[in-house]
PDB file of C-alpha atoms in Angstrom:
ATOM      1  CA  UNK A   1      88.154 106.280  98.346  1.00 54.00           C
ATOM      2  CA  UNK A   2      85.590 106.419 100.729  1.00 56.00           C
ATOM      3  CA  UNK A   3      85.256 110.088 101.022  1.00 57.00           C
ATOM      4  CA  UNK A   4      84.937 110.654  97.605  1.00 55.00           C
ATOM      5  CA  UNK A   5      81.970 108.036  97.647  1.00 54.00           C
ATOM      6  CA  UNK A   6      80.223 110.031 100.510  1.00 53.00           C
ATOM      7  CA  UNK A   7      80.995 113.393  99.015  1.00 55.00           C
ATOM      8  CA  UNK A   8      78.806 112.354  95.958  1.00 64.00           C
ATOM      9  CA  UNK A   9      77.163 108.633  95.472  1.00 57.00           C
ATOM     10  CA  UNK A  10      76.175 109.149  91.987  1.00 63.00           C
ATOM     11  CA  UNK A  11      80.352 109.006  91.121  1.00 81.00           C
ATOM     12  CA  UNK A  12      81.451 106.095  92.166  1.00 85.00           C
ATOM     13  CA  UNK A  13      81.561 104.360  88.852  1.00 86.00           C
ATOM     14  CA  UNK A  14      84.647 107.016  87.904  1.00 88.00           C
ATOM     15  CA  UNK A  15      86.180 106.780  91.299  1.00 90.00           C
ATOM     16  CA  UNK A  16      85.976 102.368  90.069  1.00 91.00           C
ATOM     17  CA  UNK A  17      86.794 103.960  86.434  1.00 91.00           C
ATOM     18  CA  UNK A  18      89.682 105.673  87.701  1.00 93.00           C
ATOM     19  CA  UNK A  19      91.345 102.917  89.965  1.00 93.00           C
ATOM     20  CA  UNK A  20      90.730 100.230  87.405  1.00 93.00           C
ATOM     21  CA  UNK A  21      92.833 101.905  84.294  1.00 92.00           C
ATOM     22  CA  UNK A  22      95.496 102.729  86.978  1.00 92.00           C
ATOM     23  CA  UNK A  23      95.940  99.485  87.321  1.00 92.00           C
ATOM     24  CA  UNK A  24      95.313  97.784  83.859  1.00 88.00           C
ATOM     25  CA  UNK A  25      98.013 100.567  82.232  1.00 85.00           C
ATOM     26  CA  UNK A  26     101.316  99.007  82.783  1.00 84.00           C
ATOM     27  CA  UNK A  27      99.653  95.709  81.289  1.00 78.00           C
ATOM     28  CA  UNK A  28      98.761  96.980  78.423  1.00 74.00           C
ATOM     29  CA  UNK A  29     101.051  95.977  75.650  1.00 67.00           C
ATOM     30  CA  UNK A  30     103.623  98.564  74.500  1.00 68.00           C
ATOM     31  CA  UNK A  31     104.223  98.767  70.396  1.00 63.00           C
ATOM     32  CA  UNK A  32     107.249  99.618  68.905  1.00 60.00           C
ATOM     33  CA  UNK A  33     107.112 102.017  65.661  1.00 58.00           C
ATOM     34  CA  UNK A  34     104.915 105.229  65.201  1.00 59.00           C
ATOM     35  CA  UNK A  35     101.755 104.401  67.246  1.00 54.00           C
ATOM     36  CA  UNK A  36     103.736 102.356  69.873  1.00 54.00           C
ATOM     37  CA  UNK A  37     102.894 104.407  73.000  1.00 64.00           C
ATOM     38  CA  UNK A  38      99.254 105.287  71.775  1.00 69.00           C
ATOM     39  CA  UNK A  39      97.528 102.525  72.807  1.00 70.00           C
ATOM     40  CA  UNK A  40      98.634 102.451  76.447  1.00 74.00           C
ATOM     41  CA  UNK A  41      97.665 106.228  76.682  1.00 76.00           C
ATOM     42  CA  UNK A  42      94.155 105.811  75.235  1.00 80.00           C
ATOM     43  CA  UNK A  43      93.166 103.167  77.722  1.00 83.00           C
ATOM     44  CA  UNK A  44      90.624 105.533  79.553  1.00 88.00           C
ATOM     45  CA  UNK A  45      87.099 104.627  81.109  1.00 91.00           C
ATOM     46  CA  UNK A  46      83.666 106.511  80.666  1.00 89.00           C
ATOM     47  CA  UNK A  47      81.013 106.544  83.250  1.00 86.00           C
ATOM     48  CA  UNK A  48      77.793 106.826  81.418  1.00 83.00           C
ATOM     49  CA  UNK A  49      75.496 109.147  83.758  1.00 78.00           C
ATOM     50  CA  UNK A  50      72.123 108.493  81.319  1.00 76.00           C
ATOM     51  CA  UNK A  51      72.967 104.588  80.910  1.00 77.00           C
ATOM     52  CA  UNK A  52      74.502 104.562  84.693  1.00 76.00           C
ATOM     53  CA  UNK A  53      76.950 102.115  83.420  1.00 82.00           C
ATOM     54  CA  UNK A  54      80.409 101.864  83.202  1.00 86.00           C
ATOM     55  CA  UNK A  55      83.060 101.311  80.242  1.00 88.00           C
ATOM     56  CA  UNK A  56      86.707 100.401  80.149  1.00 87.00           C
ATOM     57  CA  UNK A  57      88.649 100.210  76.866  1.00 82.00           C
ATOM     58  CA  UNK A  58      91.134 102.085  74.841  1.00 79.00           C
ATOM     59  CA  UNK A  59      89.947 104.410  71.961  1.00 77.00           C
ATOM     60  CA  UNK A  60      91.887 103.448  68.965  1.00 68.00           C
ATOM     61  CA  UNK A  61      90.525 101.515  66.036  1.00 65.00           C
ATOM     62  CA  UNK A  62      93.245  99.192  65.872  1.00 61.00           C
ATOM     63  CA  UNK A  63      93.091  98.269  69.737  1.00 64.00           C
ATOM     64  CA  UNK A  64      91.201  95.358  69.326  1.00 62.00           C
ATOM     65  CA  UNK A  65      93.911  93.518  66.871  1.00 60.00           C
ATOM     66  CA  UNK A  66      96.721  94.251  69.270  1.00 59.00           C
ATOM     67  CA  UNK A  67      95.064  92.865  72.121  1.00 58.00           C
ATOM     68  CA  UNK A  68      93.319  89.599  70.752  1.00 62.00           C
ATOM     69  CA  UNK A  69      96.838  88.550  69.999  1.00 60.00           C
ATOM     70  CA  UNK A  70      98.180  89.634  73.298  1.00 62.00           C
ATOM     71  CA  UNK A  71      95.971  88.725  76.480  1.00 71.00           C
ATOM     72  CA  UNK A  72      93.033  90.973  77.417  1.00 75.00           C
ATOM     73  CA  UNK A  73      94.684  92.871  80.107  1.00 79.00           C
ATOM     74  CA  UNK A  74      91.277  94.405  81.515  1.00 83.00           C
ATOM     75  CA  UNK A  75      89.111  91.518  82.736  1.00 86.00           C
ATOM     76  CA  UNK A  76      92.403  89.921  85.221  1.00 89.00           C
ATOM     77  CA  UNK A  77      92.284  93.151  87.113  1.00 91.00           C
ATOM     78  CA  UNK A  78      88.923  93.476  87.539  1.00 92.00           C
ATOM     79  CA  UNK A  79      88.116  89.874  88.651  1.00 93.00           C
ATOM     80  CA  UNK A  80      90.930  90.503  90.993  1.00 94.00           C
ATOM     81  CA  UNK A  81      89.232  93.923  92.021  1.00 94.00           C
ATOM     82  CA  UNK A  82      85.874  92.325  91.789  1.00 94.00           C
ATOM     83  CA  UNK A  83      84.830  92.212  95.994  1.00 94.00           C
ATOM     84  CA  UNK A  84      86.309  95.912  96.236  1.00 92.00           C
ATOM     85  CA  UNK A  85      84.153  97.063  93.481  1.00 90.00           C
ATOM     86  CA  UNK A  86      81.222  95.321  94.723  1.00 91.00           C
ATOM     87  CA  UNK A  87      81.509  97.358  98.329  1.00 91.00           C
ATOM     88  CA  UNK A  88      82.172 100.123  96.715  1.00 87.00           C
ATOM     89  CA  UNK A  89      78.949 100.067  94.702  1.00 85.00           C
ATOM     90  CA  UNK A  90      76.887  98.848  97.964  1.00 87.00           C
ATOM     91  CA  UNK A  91      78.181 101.776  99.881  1.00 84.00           C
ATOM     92  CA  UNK A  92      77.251 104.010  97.383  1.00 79.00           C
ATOM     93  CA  UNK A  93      73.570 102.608  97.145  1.00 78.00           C
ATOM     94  CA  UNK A  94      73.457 103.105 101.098  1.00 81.00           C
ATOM     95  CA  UNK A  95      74.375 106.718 100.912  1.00 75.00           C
ATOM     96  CA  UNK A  96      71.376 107.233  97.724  1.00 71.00           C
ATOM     97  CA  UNK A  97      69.458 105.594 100.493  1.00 75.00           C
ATOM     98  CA  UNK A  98      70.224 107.566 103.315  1.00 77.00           C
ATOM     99  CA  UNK A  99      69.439 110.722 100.984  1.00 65.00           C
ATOM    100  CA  UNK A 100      66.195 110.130 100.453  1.00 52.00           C
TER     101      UNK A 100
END
């Protein structure tokens, strides 16, 4: 991971994006019926370059219903990921810094 950060500094929220849905996937609840498998593929994350945030969440509509009745898989893994993230972002900031 820490190549790609010094390759480019400006991506490490999708390199974070990335690791973090790797991780939350096989948590995610799996449906039975017609839309059973949907809702563990359309966990995804967007790094915002104009808002410089990150986002993590699943795309369909109905997401939200499955998963208040389930627990929220996302927020366990990244409290647990929580220091790496943090080191990942300060590295990140040192390489903007070394760049200018």
């Amino acid at each position: 991971m820490q190549s790609k950060i010094e390759e480019a500094p400006h991506k490490v929220l999708s390199v974070i994006g990335q690791n973090l849905v790797r991780e939350i996937r096989p948590d995610i609840p799996r449906r039975r019926g017609k839309n059973g498998g949907k809702l563990r593929s359309s966990l995804g994350y967007w790094a915002r370059k104009q808002e410089k945030d990150l986002q993590i969440g699943v795309k369909q509509f109905y997401a939200l219903w499955i998963i208040r009745r389930d627990t929220d898989p996302i927020k366990p893994v990244v409290m647990k990921n929580i220091s790496t993230i943090q080191s990942m972002i300060g590295y990140a900031l040192d390489q903007i810094r070394k760049g200018k």
